[in-house]
Short mmCIF file of C-alpha atoms and ligand atoms in Angstrom, two decimals:
data_model
loop_
_atom_site.label_atom_id
_atom_site.label_comp_id
_atom_site.label_asym_id
_atom_site.label_seq_id
_atom_site.Cartn_x
_atom_site.Cartn_y
_atom_site.Cartn_z
CA MET A 19 -30.57 54.00 -27.92
CA ASN A 20 -28.25 53.41 -24.93
CA ARG A 21 -28.02 49.98 -23.35
CA ILE A 22 -29.64 50.95 -20.03
CA HIS A 23 -32.92 51.59 -21.85
CA GLY A 24 -35.59 49.12 -20.66
CA LYS A 25 -33.30 47.52 -18.06
CA ARG A 26 -34.16 46.78 -14.42
CA VAL A 27 -31.39 47.98 -12.11
CA VAL A 28 -30.69 47.51 -8.39
CA VAL A 29 -28.57 50.19 -6.70
CA LEU A 30 -27.15 49.22 -3.30
CA GLY A 31 -26.61 52.41 -1.30
CA GLY A 32 -28.91 54.43 -3.58
CA ALA A 33 -29.63 57.09 -0.93
CA GLY A 34 -26.00 58.22 -0.66
CA PHE A 35 -24.12 60.97 -2.48
CA LEU A 36 -23.06 58.93 -5.52
CA GLY A 37 -25.86 56.35 -5.34
CA SER A 38 -28.67 58.93 -5.53
CA HIS A 39 -27.09 60.65 -8.55
CA LEU A 40 -26.64 57.23 -10.14
CA CYS A 41 -30.35 56.38 -9.66
CA GLU A 42 -31.30 59.66 -11.35
CA ARG A 43 -28.89 59.08 -14.20
CA LEU A 44 -30.17 55.50 -14.84
CA LEU A 45 -33.78 56.69 -14.90
CA ALA A 46 -32.86 59.54 -17.25
CA ASP A 47 -31.20 56.94 -19.50
CA GLY A 48 -34.50 55.05 -19.72
CA ALA A 49 -34.13 52.19 -17.19
CA SER A 50 -37.50 50.41 -16.83
CA GLU A 51 -37.09 50.33 -13.03
CA VAL A 52 -34.46 51.43 -10.52
CA ILE A 53 -34.61 49.93 -7.03
CA SER A 54 -32.49 51.42 -4.23
CA LEU A 55 -31.64 49.39 -1.14
CA ASP A 56 -30.25 51.55 1.65
CA ASN A 57 -30.26 51.51 5.46
CA PHE A 58 -29.60 55.29 5.57
CA ILE A 59 -26.60 54.86 7.88
CA THR A 60 -24.83 57.67 6.02
CA GLY A 61 -27.45 58.32 3.32
CA ASP A 62 -30.29 60.77 3.53
CA GLU A 63 -33.97 60.63 2.48
CA ARG A 64 -33.57 64.13 1.09
CA ASN A 65 -31.14 62.83 -1.53
CA LEU A 66 -34.11 60.96 -3.03
CA ALA A 67 -36.50 63.93 -3.01
CA GLY A 68 -36.35 64.35 -6.80
CA LEU A 69 -37.13 60.65 -7.35
CA ARG A 70 -40.10 60.13 -5.07
CA MET A 71 -42.70 60.89 -7.75
CA ASN A 72 -41.03 58.72 -10.38
CA LYS A 73 -43.10 55.57 -10.87
CA ARG A 74 -40.05 53.71 -12.19
CA PHE A 75 -38.16 54.29 -8.90
CA MET A 76 -38.49 52.32 -5.68
CA SER A 77 -36.61 52.95 -2.41
CA LEU A 78 -36.39 50.06 0.05
CA HIS A 79 -35.10 50.56 3.58
CA HIS A 80 -32.83 47.55 3.97
CA ASP A 81 -29.48 46.72 5.54
CA ILE A 82 -27.73 44.81 2.75
CA THR A 83 -25.67 42.78 5.23
CA GLU A 84 -29.02 40.93 5.63
CA PRO A 85 -30.05 38.73 2.66
CA PHE A 86 -32.43 40.09 0.00
CA SER A 87 -33.95 38.89 -3.25
CA PHE A 88 -36.47 40.04 -5.86
CA SER A 89 -39.01 38.46 -8.11
CA GLY A 90 -38.53 39.07 -11.82
CA PRO A 91 -35.40 39.88 -13.78
CA VAL A 92 -32.52 42.12 -12.70
CA ASP A 93 -30.08 43.29 -15.38
CA TYR A 94 -27.55 45.32 -13.37
CA VAL A 95 -26.51 45.52 -9.71
CA PHE A 96 -24.47 48.60 -8.74
CA ASN A 97 -22.85 48.29 -5.30
CA MET A 98 -22.39 51.83 -3.97
CA ALA A 99 -23.13 50.93 -0.33
CA SER A 100 -20.43 51.77 2.20
CA PRO A 101 -19.63 54.58 4.58
CA ALA A 102 -17.03 56.45 2.53
CA SER A 103 -15.89 59.71 4.09
CA PRO A 104 -12.97 59.41 6.52
CA ILE A 105 -15.10 60.70 9.40
CA ASP A 106 -17.96 58.25 8.69
CA CYS A 107 -15.55 55.31 8.44
CA ALA A 108 -13.89 56.31 11.72
CA ARG A 109 -17.22 56.37 13.59
CA LEU A 110 -18.58 53.23 11.84
CA PRO A 111 -15.60 50.84 11.60
CA ILE A 112 -17.51 47.58 12.11
CA GLU A 113 -20.42 48.61 9.87
CA THR A 114 -17.89 49.52 7.16
CA LEU A 115 -16.22 46.10 7.31
CA ARG A 116 -19.54 44.25 7.40
CA VAL A 117 -21.10 46.04 4.44
CA GLY A 118 -17.89 45.55 2.44
CA ALA A 119 -17.91 41.83 3.18
CA LEU A 120 -21.48 40.59 3.78
CA GLY A 121 -23.22 43.34 1.81
CA THR A 122 -20.99 42.82 -1.22
CA GLU A 123 -21.56 39.07 -1.07
CA ASN A 124 -25.35 39.47 -0.87
CA GLY A 125 -25.18 41.74 -3.93
CA LEU A 126 -23.02 39.23 -5.80
CA ARG A 127 -25.45 36.43 -4.93
CA LEU A 128 -28.29 38.45 -6.44
CA ALA A 129 -26.25 39.10 -9.60
CA HIS A 130 -25.39 35.40 -9.83
CA GLN A 131 -29.01 34.31 -9.33
CA LYS A 132 -30.32 36.79 -11.93
CA ASP A 133 -27.40 36.60 -14.38
CA ALA A 134 -26.97 40.36 -13.93
CA VAL A 135 -23.86 42.51 -14.40
CA PHE A 136 -22.38 43.46 -11.00
CA LEU A 137 -20.47 46.74 -10.61
CA GLN A 138 -18.39 47.23 -7.47
CA ALA A 139 -17.56 50.77 -6.29
CA SER A 140 -14.03 50.41 -4.99
CA THR A 141 -11.51 53.04 -4.09
CA SER A 142 -8.30 54.75 -5.10
CA GLU A 143 -7.00 53.86 -1.63
CA LEU A 144 -6.24 50.36 -2.96
CA CYS A 145 -3.59 51.81 -5.25
CA GLY A 146 -1.34 52.42 -2.21
CA GLU A 147 0.26 50.31 0.48
CA SER A 148 -1.77 48.23 2.89
CA ASN A 149 -1.85 48.41 6.69
CA PRO A 150 -4.53 46.09 8.07
CA ILE A 151 -4.64 47.62 11.57
CA GLY A 152 -4.30 51.35 10.90
CA PRO A 153 -7.08 53.80 11.84
CA ARG A 154 -8.50 53.84 8.30
CA SER A 155 -7.89 50.14 7.70
CA CYS A 156 -11.54 49.15 8.08
CA TYR A 157 -12.35 51.00 4.87
CA ASP A 158 -9.31 49.92 2.86
CA GLU A 159 -9.51 46.30 3.97
CA ALA A 160 -13.26 46.11 3.35
CA LYS A 161 -12.68 47.39 -0.18
CA ARG A 162 -9.73 45.07 -0.73
CA TYR A 163 -11.78 42.04 0.41
CA GLY A 164 -14.68 43.30 -1.73
CA GLU A 165 -12.53 43.29 -4.87
CA ALA A 166 -11.23 39.80 -4.04
CA LEU A 167 -14.79 38.54 -3.54
CA VAL A 168 -15.97 40.09 -6.81
CA ALA A 169 -13.09 38.40 -8.65
CA ALA A 170 -13.88 35.09 -6.90
CA TYR A 171 -17.56 35.21 -7.97
CA ARG A 172 -16.41 35.95 -11.52
CA ARG A 173 -14.01 32.98 -11.54
CA ALA A 174 -16.14 30.51 -9.59
CA HIS A 175 -19.61 31.37 -10.90
CA GLY A 176 -19.00 33.30 -14.10
CA VAL A 177 -20.69 36.47 -12.79
CA ARG A 178 -20.08 39.37 -15.17
CA THR A 179 -18.28 41.83 -12.89
CA ARG A 180 -16.91 45.37 -13.19
CA ILE A 181 -14.68 47.13 -10.61
CA VAL A 182 -14.26 50.88 -10.48
CA ARG A 183 -11.61 52.51 -8.29
CA ILE A 184 -13.09 55.92 -7.60
CA PHE A 185 -10.91 58.93 -6.80
CA ASN A 186 -12.12 62.01 -4.88
CA THR A 187 -15.43 63.14 -6.29
CA TYR A 188 -17.41 66.29 -5.45
CA GLY A 189 -20.80 67.75 -6.23
CA PRO A 190 -24.28 68.36 -4.81
CA ARG A 191 -25.11 66.03 -1.86
CA MET A 192 -21.47 65.30 -1.09
CA ARG A 193 -20.63 64.99 2.58
CA LEU A 194 -19.15 68.30 3.74
CA ASN A 195 -17.92 67.24 7.17
CA ASP A 196 -15.44 64.64 6.05
CA GLY A 197 -12.26 66.29 7.28
CA ARG A 198 -10.75 67.05 3.87
CA ALA A 199 -9.66 70.45 2.56
CA VAL A 200 -12.02 70.94 -0.36
CA PRO A 201 -15.25 70.02 1.47
CA ALA A 202 -14.01 72.27 4.32
CA PHE A 203 -13.73 75.18 1.85
CA LEU A 204 -17.29 74.55 0.73
CA GLY A 205 -18.45 74.61 4.36
CA GLN A 206 -16.58 77.88 4.97
CA ALA A 207 -18.11 79.38 1.83
CA LEU A 208 -21.62 78.44 2.94
CA ARG A 209 -21.14 79.82 6.45
CA GLY A 210 -19.94 83.12 5.02
CA GLU A 211 -16.43 82.66 6.43
CA ASP A 212 -13.09 83.46 4.84
CA PHE A 213 -11.18 80.54 3.32
CA ILE A 214 -8.46 79.12 5.55
CA ILE A 215 -5.53 77.36 3.96
CA PHE A 216 -3.29 75.28 6.21
CA GLY A 217 0.25 75.61 4.84
CA ASP A 218 1.19 77.75 1.86
CA GLY A 219 -1.51 76.43 -0.45
CA SER A 220 0.89 74.77 -2.86
CA GLN A 221 -0.33 71.25 -1.90
CA THR A 222 -2.30 69.74 -4.77
CA ARG A 223 -5.62 67.91 -4.92
CA SER A 224 -7.61 66.41 -7.76
CA PHE A 225 -11.40 66.25 -7.62
CA CYS A 226 -13.80 64.88 -10.21
CA TYR A 227 -17.28 66.37 -10.70
CA VAL A 228 -20.07 63.89 -9.99
CA SER A 229 -21.64 63.95 -13.48
CA ASP A 230 -18.27 63.06 -15.04
CA LEU A 231 -17.85 60.17 -12.59
CA LEU A 232 -21.33 58.83 -13.35
CA ASP A 233 -20.67 58.95 -17.04
CA GLY A 234 -17.63 56.74 -16.43
CA LEU A 235 -19.59 54.36 -14.16
CA VAL A 236 -22.30 53.82 -16.77
CA ARG A 237 -19.74 53.38 -19.57
CA LEU A 238 -17.92 50.80 -17.46
CA ALA A 239 -21.10 48.88 -16.64
CA MET A 240 -21.96 48.75 -20.36
CA SER A 241 -18.44 47.61 -21.33
CA GLU A 242 -16.89 44.16 -21.17
CA VAL A 243 -13.94 45.40 -19.04
CA GLU A 244 -13.40 43.10 -16.05
CA GLU A 245 -10.13 44.50 -14.69
CA PRO A 246 -10.32 47.41 -12.18
CA ILE A 247 -10.64 50.81 -13.86
CA ASN A 248 -9.59 54.12 -12.27
CA LEU A 249 -12.06 56.98 -12.56
CA GLY A 250 -11.12 60.44 -11.33
CA ASN A 251 -9.92 63.78 -12.55
CA PRO A 252 -6.19 63.78 -13.32
CA ARG A 253 -6.02 67.58 -13.36
CA GLU A 254 -4.12 68.55 -10.22
CA THR A 255 -5.06 71.85 -8.62
CA THR A 256 -3.30 73.56 -5.73
CA LEU A 257 -5.31 74.36 -2.62
CA LEU A 258 -4.74 78.04 -3.38
CA GLN A 259 -6.23 77.56 -6.86
CA PHE A 260 -9.17 75.73 -5.29
CA ALA A 261 -9.78 78.59 -2.88
CA GLU A 262 -9.53 81.11 -5.72
CA ALA A 263 -11.94 79.10 -7.89
CA MET A 264 -14.32 78.97 -4.94
CA ARG A 265 -13.98 82.72 -4.44
CA ALA A 266 -14.70 83.28 -8.15
CA ALA A 267 -17.77 81.00 -7.93
CA MET A 268 -18.98 83.14 -4.97
CA GLY A 269 -18.56 86.43 -6.81
CA GLY A 270 -15.16 87.30 -5.31
CA GLN A 271 -16.22 88.58 -1.88
CA ARG A 272 -14.15 86.26 0.35
CA ARG A 273 -10.63 86.61 1.73
CA ILE A 274 -8.12 83.78 1.81
CA SER A 275 -5.97 83.44 4.93
CA PHE A 276 -3.12 81.07 5.73
CA LYS A 277 -2.43 79.10 8.93
CA PRO A 278 0.43 76.75 9.83
CA LEU A 279 0.02 73.16 8.67
CA LEU A 280 -1.34 70.88 11.42
CA GLY A 281 0.21 67.40 11.43
CA ASP A 282 0.07 65.11 8.43
CA GLU A 283 -2.17 65.75 5.48
CA PRO A 284 -4.07 62.76 4.13
CA ASN A 285 -2.44 61.07 1.16
CA GLN A 286 -3.64 62.30 -2.20
CA ARG A 287 -3.18 60.50 -5.45
CA GLN A 288 -3.50 61.73 -8.96
CA PRO A 289 -5.43 59.16 -10.98
CA ASP A 290 -3.91 57.46 -13.99
CA ILE A 291 -6.97 57.27 -16.25
CA SER A 292 -5.21 56.03 -19.38
CA ARG A 293 -7.18 52.74 -19.34
CA ALA A 294 -10.52 54.52 -18.90
CA ARG A 295 -9.60 56.77 -21.83
CA LYS A 296 -8.58 53.86 -24.02
CA LEU A 297 -11.17 51.22 -23.07
CA LEU A 298 -14.19 53.40 -22.29
CA GLY A 299 -13.47 56.55 -24.31
CA TRP A 300 -13.99 58.44 -21.03
CA GLU A 301 -12.58 61.80 -20.03
CA PRO A 302 -13.71 64.22 -17.28
CA ARG A 303 -15.17 67.35 -18.89
CA VAL A 304 -16.63 69.63 -16.22
CA ARG A 305 -14.45 72.65 -15.38
CA LEU A 306 -13.68 73.14 -11.69
CA GLU A 307 -15.30 76.61 -11.64
CA ASP A 308 -18.54 75.22 -13.12
CA GLY A 309 -18.64 72.19 -10.81
CA LEU A 310 -18.02 74.34 -7.74
CA ARG A 311 -20.74 76.78 -8.81
CA GLU A 312 -23.28 73.93 -9.18
CA THR A 313 -22.24 72.48 -5.83
CA LEU A 314 -22.54 75.81 -4.01
CA THR A 315 -25.94 76.48 -5.60
CA TYR A 316 -27.17 73.13 -4.33
CA PHE A 317 -25.90 73.61 -0.77
CA ARG A 318 -27.34 77.12 -0.61
CA SER A 319 -30.71 75.78 -1.69
CA VAL A 320 -30.74 73.19 1.12
CA ALA A 321 -29.20 75.51 3.72
CA GLU A 322 -32.59 75.94 5.40
CA HIS A 323 -32.84 72.15 5.87
CA PRO A 324 -29.24 71.05 6.38
CA ALA A 325 -28.48 67.33 6.42
CA PRO A 326 -27.74 66.00 9.91
CA VAL A 327 -24.13 66.43 10.98
CA HIS A 328 -22.75 63.23 12.44
CA PRO A 329 -20.33 63.74 15.32
CA PRO A 330 -16.81 62.40 14.69
P1 NAD B 26 -22.26 57.88 0.99
O1 NAD B 26 -21.91 57.65 2.41
O2 NAD B 26 -22.88 59.18 0.62
O3 NAD B 26 -23.19 56.71 0.42
C1 NAD B 26 -23.12 55.38 0.85
C2 NAD B 26 -24.53 54.84 0.99
O4 NAD B 26 -24.46 53.46 1.39
C3 NAD B 26 -25.34 55.58 2.06
O5 NAD B 26 -26.61 55.94 1.54
C4 NAD B 26 -25.48 54.54 3.17
O6 NAD B 26 -26.64 54.73 3.96
C5 NAD B 26 -25.47 53.24 2.38
N1 NAD B 26 -25.10 52.07 3.19
C6 NAD B 26 -24.00 51.90 3.98
N2 NAD B 26 -24.05 50.71 4.61
C7 NAD B 26 -25.19 50.10 4.19
C8 NAD B 26 -25.81 48.85 4.49
N3 NAD B 26 -25.26 47.97 5.35
N4 NAD B 26 -26.99 48.54 3.88
C9 NAD B 26 -27.57 49.41 3.02
N5 NAD B 26 -27.04 50.62 2.71
C10 NAD B 26 -25.86 50.96 3.29
O7 NAD B 26 -20.89 57.66 0.15
P2 NAD B 26 -20.55 58.00 -1.37
O8 NAD B 26 -19.53 59.08 -1.38
O9 NAD B 26 -21.79 58.14 -2.16
O10 NAD B 26 -19.80 56.66 -1.79
C11 NAD B 26 -20.47 55.63 -2.54
C12 NAD B 26 -19.48 54.52 -2.86
O11 NAD B 26 -18.39 55.03 -3.65
C13 NAD B 26 -18.85 53.89 -1.62
O12 NAD B 26 -18.71 52.50 -1.82
C14 NAD B 26 -17.49 54.54 -1.55
O13 NAD B 26 -16.55 53.70 -0.91
C15 NAD B 26 -17.16 54.74 -3.02
N6 NAD B 26 -16.20 55.86 -3.20
C16 NAD B 26 -16.62 57.16 -3.11
C17 NAD B 26 -15.68 58.20 -3.28
C18 NAD B 26 -16.08 59.66 -3.22
O14 NAD B 26 -15.24 60.55 -3.51
N7 NAD B 26 -17.31 60.00 -2.87
C19 NAD B 26 -14.33 57.89 -3.52
C20 NAD B 26 -13.95 56.54 -3.57
C21 NAD B 26 -14.90 55.54 -3.43
#
């Protein structure tokens, strides 16, 4: 029996891309109750459609920068709440900083009060250099402060904490309009357009399929590992290979065309997952072709009711 069985779990940001998959995974693993707290600032009710009928699931509309508490025990608190895509962070800079600071602290207080394990979703961005006033700083600095706060609650109050630095993840319910190349390909595929590559297509990306990421998250929560752990797919793929895999997943009907590179590309990092391999026995398993096929199938099925597109 796995260790989630019979446990009561709170997921902050449970209506988002990763949070909603996490809620499903925890219920499938036998959690006695999963409670999502979300203010739907970037999440979507439709992400919870498959959970509505589940009596062990509860969705609460709540902004976690405001205090919250529960009666009864809580065994795990997963903090997945934060605008995450570059476009969302750019349009919600203050909300991003506040949820990273106040929201994280409210989650840590709950974990402290209930003697629960607290897992913080952090980011690969923290592996690079810091610029506190750059255009994407609100996200990086919120995550940096979040990690510091998590470590402080561990030291000062003995809260059992886990930190995961997540690298680019894709799958059903991901946010397509986030300004990055691979989501843009998915959007082009769904609109029936040809794939456009800016540059010669030799630039590399690495994307982890959502079910692999969740497997790592759950393993980390169950472990005793308190240092930050990287989770992502270390297999680098060129943009041309991505476009070809997408074309294969679509049955080969699309053309690929090339345009000159516009300005700077966002930084990409290949994850070093040696510690996740060693300490958690974790390894991404889903092949790119299979993950893309699942993702396209999902987006086609919701195409009649597309999620709202937030303006940049
Ligand atoms: P998402 O935007 O789909 O989900 C975030 C959820 O948090 C949304 O449902 C949103 O409504 C909720 N939220 C935001 N502020 C809130 C508040 N004040 N109160 C309550 N709920 C609030 O993003 P995602 O891709 O699912 O990311 C989840 C977490 O993983 C984030 O912390 C993100 O930084 C981290 N992460 C994700 C990736 C990735 O590739 N998706 C990469 C690195 C880190």
